[in-house]
mmCIF file of C-alpha atoms in Angstrom:
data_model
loop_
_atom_site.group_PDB
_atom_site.id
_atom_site.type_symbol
_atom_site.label_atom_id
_atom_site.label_comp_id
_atom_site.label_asym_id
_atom_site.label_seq_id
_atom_site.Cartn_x
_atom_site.Cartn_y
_atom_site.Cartn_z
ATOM 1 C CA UNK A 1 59.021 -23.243 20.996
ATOM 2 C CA UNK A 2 57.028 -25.610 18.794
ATOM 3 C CA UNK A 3 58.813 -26.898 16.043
ATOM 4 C CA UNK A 4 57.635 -26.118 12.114
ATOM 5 C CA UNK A 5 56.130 -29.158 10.631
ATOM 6 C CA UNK A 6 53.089 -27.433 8.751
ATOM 7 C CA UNK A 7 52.682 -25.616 4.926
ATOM 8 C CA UNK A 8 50.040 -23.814 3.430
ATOM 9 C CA UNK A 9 50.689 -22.944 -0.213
ATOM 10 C CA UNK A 10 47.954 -20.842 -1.284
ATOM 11 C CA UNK A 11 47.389 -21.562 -5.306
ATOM 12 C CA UNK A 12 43.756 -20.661 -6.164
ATOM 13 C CA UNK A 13 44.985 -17.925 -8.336
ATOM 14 C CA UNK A 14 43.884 -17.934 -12.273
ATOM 15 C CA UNK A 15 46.824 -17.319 -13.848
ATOM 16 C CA UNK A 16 45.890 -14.141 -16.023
ATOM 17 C CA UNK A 17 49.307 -13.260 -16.693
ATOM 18 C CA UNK A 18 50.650 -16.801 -18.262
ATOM 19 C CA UNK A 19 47.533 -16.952 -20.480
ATOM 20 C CA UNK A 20 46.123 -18.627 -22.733
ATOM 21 C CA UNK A 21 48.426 -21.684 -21.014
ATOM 22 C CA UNK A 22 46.138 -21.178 -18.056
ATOM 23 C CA UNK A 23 42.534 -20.868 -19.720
ATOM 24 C CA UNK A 24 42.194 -25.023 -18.674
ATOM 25 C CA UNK A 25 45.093 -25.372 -16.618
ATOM 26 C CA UNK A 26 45.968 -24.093 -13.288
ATOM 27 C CA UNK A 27 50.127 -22.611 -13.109
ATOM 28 C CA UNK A 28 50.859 -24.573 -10.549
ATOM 29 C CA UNK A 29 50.759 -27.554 -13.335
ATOM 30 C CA UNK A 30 52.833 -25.590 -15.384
ATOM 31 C CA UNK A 31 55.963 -27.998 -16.130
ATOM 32 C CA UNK A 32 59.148 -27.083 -15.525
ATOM 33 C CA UNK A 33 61.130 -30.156 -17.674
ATOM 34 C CA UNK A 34 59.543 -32.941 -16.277
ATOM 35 C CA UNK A 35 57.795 -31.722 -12.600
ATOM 36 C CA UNK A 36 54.738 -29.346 -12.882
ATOM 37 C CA UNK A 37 56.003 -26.024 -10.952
ATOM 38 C CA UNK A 38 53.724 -26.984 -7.773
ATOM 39 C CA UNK A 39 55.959 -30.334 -7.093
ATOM 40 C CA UNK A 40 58.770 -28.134 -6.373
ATOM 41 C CA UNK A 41 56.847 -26.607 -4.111
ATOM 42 C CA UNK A 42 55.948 -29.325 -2.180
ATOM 43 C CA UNK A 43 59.370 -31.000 -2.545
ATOM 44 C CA UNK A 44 61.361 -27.612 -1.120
ATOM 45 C CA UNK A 45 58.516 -28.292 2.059
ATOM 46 C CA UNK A 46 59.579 -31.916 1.947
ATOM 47 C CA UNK A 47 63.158 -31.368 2.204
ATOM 48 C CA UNK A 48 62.847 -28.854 4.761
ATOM 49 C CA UNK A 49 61.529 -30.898 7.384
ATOM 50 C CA UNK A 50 57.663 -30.454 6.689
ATOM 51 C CA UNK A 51 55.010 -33.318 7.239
ATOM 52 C CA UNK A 52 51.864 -31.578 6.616
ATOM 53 C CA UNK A 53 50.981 -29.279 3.943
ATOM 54 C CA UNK A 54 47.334 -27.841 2.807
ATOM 55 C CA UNK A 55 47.487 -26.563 -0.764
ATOM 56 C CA UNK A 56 44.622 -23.776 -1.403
ATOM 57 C CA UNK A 57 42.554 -24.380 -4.406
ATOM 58 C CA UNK A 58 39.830 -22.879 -6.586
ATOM 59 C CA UNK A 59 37.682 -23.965 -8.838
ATOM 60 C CA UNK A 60 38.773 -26.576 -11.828
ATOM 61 C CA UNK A 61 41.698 -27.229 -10.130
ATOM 62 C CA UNK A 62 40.890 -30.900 -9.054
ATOM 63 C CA UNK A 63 43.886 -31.928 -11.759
ATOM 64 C CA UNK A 64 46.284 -30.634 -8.810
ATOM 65 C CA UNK A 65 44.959 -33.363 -6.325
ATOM 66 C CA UNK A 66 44.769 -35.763 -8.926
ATOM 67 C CA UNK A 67 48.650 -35.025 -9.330
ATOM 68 C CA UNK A 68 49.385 -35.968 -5.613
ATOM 69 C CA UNK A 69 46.945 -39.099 -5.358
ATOM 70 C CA UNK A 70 47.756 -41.873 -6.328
ATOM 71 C CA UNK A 71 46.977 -43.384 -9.948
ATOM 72 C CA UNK A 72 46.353 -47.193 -10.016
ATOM 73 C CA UNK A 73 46.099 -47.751 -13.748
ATOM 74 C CA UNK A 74 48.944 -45.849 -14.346
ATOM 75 C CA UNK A 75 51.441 -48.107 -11.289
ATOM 76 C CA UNK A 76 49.992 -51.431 -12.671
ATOM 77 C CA UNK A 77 51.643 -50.278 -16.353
ATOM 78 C CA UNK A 78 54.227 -49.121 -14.963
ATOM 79 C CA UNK A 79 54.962 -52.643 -13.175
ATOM 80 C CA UNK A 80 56.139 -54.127 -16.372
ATOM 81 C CA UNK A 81 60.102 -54.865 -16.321
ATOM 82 C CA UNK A 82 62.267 -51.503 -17.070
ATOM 83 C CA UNK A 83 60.074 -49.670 -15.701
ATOM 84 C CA UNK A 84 61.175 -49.520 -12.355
ATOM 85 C CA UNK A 85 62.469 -45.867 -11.934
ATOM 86 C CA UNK A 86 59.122 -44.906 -13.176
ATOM 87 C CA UNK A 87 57.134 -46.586 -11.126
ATOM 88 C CA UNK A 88 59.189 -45.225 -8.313
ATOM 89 C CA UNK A 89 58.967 -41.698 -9.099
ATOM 90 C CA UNK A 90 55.507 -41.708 -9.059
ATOM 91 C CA UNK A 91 54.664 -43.726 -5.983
ATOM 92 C CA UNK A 92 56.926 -41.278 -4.483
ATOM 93 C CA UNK A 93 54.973 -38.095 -5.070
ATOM 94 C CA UNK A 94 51.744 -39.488 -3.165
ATOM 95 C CA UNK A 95 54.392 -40.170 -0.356
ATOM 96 C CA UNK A 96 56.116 -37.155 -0.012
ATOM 97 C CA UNK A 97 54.159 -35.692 3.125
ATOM 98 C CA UNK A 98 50.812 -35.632 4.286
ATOM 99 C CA UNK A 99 48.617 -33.618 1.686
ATOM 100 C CA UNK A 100 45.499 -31.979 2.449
ATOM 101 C CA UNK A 101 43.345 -29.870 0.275
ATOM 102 C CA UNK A 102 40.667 -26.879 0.735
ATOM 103 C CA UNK A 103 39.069 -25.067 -2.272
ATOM 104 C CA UNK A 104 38.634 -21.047 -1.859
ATOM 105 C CA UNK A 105 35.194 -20.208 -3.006
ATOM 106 C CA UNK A 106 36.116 -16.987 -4.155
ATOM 107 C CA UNK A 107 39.682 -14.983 -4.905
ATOM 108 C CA UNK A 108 39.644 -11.941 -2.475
ATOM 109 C CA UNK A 109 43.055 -12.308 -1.859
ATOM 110 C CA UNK A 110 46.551 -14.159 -0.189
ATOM 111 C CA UNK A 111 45.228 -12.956 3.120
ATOM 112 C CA UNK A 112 41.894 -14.357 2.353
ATOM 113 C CA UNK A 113 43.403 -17.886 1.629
ATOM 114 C CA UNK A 114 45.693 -17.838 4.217
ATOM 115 C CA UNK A 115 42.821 -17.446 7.237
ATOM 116 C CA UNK A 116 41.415 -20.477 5.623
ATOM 117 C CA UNK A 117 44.014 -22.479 6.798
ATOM 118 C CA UNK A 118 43.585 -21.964 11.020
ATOM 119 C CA UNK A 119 41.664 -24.844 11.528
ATOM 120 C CA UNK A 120 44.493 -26.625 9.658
ATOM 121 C CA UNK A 121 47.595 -25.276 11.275
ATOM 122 C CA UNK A 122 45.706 -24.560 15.169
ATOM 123 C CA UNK A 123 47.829 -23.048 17.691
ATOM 124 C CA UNK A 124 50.987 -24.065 15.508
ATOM 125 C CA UNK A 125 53.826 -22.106 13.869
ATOM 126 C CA UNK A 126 53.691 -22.553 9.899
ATOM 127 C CA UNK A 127 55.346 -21.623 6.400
ATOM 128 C CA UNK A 128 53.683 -20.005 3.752
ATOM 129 C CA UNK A 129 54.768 -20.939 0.168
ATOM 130 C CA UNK A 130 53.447 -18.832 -2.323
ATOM 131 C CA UNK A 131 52.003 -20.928 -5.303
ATOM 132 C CA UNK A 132 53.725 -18.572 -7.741
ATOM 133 C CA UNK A 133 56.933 -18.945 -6.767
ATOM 134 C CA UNK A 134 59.984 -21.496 -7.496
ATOM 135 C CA UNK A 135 62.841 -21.024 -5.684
ATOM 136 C CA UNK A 136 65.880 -23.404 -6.940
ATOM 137 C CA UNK A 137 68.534 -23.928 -4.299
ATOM 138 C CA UNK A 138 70.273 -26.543 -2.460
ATOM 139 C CA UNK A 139 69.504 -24.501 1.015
ATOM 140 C CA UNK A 140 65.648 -25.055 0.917
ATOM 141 C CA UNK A 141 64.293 -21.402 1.548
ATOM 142 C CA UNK A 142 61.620 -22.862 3.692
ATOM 143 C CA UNK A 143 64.158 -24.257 5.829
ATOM 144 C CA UNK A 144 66.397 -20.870 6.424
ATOM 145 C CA UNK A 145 63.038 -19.372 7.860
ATOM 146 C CA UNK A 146 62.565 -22.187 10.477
ATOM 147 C CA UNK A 147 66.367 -21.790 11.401
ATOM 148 C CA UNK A 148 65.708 -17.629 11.415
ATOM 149 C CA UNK A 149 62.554 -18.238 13.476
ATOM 150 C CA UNK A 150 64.535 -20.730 15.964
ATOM 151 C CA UNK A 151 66.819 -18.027 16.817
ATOM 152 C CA UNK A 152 64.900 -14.998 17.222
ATOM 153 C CA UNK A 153 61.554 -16.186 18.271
ATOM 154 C CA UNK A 154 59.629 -14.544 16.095
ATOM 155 C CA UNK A 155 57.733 -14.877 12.293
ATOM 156 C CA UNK A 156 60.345 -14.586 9.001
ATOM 157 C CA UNK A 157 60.030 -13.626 5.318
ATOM 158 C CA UNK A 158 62.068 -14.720 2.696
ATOM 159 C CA UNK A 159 63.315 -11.412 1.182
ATOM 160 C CA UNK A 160 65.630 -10.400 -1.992
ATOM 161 C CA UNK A 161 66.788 -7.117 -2.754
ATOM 162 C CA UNK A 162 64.796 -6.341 -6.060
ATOM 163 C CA UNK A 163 65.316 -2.977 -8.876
ATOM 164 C CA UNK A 164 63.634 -0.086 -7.243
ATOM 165 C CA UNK A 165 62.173 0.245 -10.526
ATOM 166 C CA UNK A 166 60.308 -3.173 -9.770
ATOM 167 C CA UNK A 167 59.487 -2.262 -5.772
ATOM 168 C CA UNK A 168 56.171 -0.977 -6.346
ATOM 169 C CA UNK A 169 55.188 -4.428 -7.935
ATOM 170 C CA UNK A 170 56.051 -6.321 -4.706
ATOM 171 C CA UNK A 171 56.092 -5.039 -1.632
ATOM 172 C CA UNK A 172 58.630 -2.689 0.669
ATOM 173 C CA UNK A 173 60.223 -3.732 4.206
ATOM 174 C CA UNK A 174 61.525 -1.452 6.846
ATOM 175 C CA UNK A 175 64.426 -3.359 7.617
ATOM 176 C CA UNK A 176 67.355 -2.901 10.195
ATOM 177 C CA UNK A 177 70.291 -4.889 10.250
ATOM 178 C CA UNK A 178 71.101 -7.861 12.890
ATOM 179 C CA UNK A 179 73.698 -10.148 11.068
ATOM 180 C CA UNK A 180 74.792 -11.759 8.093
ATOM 181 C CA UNK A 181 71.547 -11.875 5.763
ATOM 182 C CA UNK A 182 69.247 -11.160 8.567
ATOM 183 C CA UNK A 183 67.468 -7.997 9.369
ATOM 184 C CA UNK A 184 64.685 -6.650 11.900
ATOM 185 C CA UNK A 185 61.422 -5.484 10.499
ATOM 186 C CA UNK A 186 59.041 -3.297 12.265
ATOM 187 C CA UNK A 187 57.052 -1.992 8.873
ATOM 188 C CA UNK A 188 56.456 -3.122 5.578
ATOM 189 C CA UNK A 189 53.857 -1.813 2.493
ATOM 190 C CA UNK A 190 52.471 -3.845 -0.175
ATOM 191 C CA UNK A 191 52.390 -2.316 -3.480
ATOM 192 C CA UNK A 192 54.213 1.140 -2.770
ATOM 193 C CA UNK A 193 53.725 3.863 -4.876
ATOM 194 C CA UNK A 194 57.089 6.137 -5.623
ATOM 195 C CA UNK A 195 57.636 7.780 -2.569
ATOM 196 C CA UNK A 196 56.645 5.318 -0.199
ATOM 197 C CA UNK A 197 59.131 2.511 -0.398
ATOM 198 C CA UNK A 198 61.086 1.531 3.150
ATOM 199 C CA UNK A 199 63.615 0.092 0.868
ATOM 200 C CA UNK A 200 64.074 -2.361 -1.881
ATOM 201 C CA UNK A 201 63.959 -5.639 -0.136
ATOM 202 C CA UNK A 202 60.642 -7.162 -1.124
ATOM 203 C CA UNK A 203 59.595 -11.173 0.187
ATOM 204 C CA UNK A 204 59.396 -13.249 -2.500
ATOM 205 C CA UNK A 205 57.249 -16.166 -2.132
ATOM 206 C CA UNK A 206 58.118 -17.306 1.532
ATOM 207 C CA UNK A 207 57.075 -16.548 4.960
ATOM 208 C CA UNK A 208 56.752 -18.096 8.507
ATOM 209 C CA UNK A 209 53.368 -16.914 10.268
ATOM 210 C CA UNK A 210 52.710 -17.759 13.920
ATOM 211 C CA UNK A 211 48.992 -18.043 14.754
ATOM 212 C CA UNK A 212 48.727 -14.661 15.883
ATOM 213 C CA UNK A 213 48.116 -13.958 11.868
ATOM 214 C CA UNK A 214 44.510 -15.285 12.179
ATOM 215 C CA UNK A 215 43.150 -12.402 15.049
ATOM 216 C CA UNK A 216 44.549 -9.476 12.557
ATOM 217 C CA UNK A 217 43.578 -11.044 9.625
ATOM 218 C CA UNK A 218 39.907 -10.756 10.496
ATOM 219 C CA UNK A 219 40.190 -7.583 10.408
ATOM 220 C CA UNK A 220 42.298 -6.863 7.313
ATOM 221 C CA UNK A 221 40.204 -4.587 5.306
ATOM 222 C CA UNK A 222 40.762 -5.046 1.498
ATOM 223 C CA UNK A 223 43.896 -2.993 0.010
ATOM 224 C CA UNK A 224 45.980 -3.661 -3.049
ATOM 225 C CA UNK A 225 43.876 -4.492 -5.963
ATOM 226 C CA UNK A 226 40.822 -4.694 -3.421
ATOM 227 C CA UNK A 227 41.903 -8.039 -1.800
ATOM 228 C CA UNK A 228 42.791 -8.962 1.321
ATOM 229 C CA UNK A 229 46.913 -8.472 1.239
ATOM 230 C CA UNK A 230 48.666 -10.589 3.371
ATOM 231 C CA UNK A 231 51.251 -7.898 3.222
ATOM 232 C CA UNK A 232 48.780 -5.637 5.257
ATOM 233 C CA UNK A 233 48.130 -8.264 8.155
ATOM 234 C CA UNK A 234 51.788 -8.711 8.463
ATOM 235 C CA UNK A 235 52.538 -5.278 8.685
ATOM 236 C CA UNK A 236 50.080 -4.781 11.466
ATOM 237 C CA UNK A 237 51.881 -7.507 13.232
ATOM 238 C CA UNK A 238 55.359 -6.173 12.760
ATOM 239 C CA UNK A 239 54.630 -2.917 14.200
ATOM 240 C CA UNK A 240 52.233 -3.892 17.004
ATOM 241 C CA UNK A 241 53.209 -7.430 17.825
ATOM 242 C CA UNK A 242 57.151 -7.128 18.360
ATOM 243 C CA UNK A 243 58.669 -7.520 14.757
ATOM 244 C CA UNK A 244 59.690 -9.655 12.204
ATOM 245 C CA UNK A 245 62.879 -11.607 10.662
ATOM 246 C CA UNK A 246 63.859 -10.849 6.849
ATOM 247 C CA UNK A 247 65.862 -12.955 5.820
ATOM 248 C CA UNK A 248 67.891 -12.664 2.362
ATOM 249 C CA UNK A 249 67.404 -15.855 1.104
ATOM 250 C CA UNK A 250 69.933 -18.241 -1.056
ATOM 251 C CA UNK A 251 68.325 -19.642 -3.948
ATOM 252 C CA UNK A 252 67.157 -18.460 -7.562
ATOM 253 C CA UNK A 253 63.526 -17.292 -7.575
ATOM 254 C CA UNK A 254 61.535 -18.119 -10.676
ATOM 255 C CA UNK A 255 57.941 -16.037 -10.895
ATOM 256 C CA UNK A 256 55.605 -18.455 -12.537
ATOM 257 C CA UNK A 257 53.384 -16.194 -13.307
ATOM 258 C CA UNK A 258 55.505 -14.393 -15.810
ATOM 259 C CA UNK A 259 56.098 -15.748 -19.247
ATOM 260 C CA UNK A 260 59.925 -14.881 -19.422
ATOM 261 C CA UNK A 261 60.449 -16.405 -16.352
ATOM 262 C CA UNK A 262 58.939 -19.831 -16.516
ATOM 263 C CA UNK A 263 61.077 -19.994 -19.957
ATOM 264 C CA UNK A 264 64.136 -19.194 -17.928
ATOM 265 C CA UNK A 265 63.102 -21.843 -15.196
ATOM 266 C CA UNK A 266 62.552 -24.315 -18.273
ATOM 267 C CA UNK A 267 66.232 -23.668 -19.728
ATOM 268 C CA UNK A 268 67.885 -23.080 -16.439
ATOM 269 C CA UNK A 269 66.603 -26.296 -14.733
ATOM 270 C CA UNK A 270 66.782 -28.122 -17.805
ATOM 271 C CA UNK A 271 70.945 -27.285 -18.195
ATOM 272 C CA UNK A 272 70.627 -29.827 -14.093
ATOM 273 C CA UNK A 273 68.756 -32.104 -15.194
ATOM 274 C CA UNK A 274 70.317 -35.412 -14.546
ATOM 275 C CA UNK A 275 68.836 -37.234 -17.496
ATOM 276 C CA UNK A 276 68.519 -34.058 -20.353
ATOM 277 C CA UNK A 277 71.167 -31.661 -19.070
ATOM 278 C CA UNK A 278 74.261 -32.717 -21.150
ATOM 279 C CA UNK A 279 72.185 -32.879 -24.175
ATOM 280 C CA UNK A 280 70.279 -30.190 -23.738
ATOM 281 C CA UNK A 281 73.634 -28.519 -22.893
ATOM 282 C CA UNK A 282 74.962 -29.165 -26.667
ATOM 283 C CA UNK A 283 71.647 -28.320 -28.601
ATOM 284 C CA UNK A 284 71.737 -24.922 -26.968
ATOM 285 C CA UNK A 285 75.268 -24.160 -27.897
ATOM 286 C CA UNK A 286 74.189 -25.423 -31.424
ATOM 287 C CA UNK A 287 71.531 -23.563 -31.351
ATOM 288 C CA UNK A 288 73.193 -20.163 -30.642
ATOM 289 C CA UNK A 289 75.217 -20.584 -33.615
ATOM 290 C CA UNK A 290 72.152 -19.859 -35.951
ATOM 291 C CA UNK A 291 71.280 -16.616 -34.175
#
């Protein structure tokens, strides 16, 4: 078994539901207190053993390379004494892992961006990380897939158990129980409508694909929405290729692409942060006084 050493973190998306903050930004720049909400991405990656990661782009999205790259202007300031830590931090983001980029041409989907990633991940085992999705923990989620896949062999979603109210705005699993939070899947449907749901567990923002995924995505016919679902391809593979792991991941999952949630991700993260939290801390319980 090879071991996992490769991301793709798909993040071409526009951002219609966070507008207007998107109109010139992409929402993987979105900042959450001091790190733009792709970082974390790339850090959760990081600290789960990854060394190679291709982040997906479309158009006018250049800003997120420039964010990984290195900025010479900016380290020469930033060589002045006292500014050490700061100088540090950001020499440290074009040195977190290798980096590679690949522009989408066109949005037709997850699955879509996904197959553009073979020639980047060849014959090996990889993570997805959905560019939507923060996930806060000190148990990377990336990294309880690769254990999951280690033991059974076979490709793993990060799954939570959501409202069935909200199940029809994610996606459904057929799930069977194996142990503690893991469970077999042989089926899953993106986008259920009432009647259709396997259950309520729905992946949220993480999977581990095996190359396999490229053969069935080719002939994923658009579904959801009239894109190419990722969902779809995996489902195929589930029921035809021997199953898949769900695991019920540890962390708290922030949706970036909803307004509520990036403003609990700003106060939430904020309350940890090792430089603002205290304060930050005392103006909110000052603050709650005037409500």
């Amino acid at each position: 078994m090879k071991n996992v050493t490769k991301a793709v973190i798909p993040a071409a998306g526009l951002g219609t539901r966070v507008l207007p903050a998107t109109k010139a930004m992409p929402k993987g720049m979105l900042p959450i207190v001091d790190k733009p909400a792709i970082q974390y991405l790339v850090e959760e990656a990081v600290r789960s053993g990854i060394t190679d990661i291709l982040i997906i782009l479309g158009r006018n999205q250049s800003i997120i390379e420039d964010h990984f790259d290195r900025a010479p202007e900016l380290e020469e300031k930033l060589t002045a004494p006292g500014k050490e830590k700061m100088l540090e931090e950001c020499l440290g983001i074009s040195n977190m892992a290798n980096i590679y980029f690949v522009r989408q041409k066109q949005t037709l989907g997850l699955g879509h961006a996904v197959s553009m990633a073979k020639a980047f991940t060849g014959e090996d085992p990889f993570v997805v990380i959905y560019g939507d999705d923060v996930i806060w923990g000190e148990d990377p989620v990336c990294a309880q897939l690769i254990r999951a896949y280690e033991e059974f062999g076979r490709p793993a979603a990060g799954v939570s158990a959501v409202p069935w109210a909200d199940v029809s705005r994610y996606c459904s699993l057929k799930t069977t129980p194996i142990h503690d939070n893991y469970f077999f899947v042989d089926d899953m449907i993106e986008k259920p409508k009432k009647g259709q749901e396997f259950s309520n567990y729905s992946i949220l923002g993480r999977v581990l694909l095996t190359p396999e995924i490229y053969d069935i995505l080719a002939h994923t016919k658009p579904g959801a929405g009239g894109e190419i679902q990722l969902t779809d391809a995996m489902a195929e593979y589930a029921r035809n290729y021997g199953g898949m792991t769900a695991v019920e991941f540890t962390g708290k999952h922030y949706d970036m692409g909803n307004k509520l949630k990036v403003a609990e991700a700003q106060v939430e993260l904020a309350l940890q942060h090792p430089e603002i939290g205290e304060a930050f801390r005392a103006y909110l319980k000052e603050f709650c006084k005037t409500l």
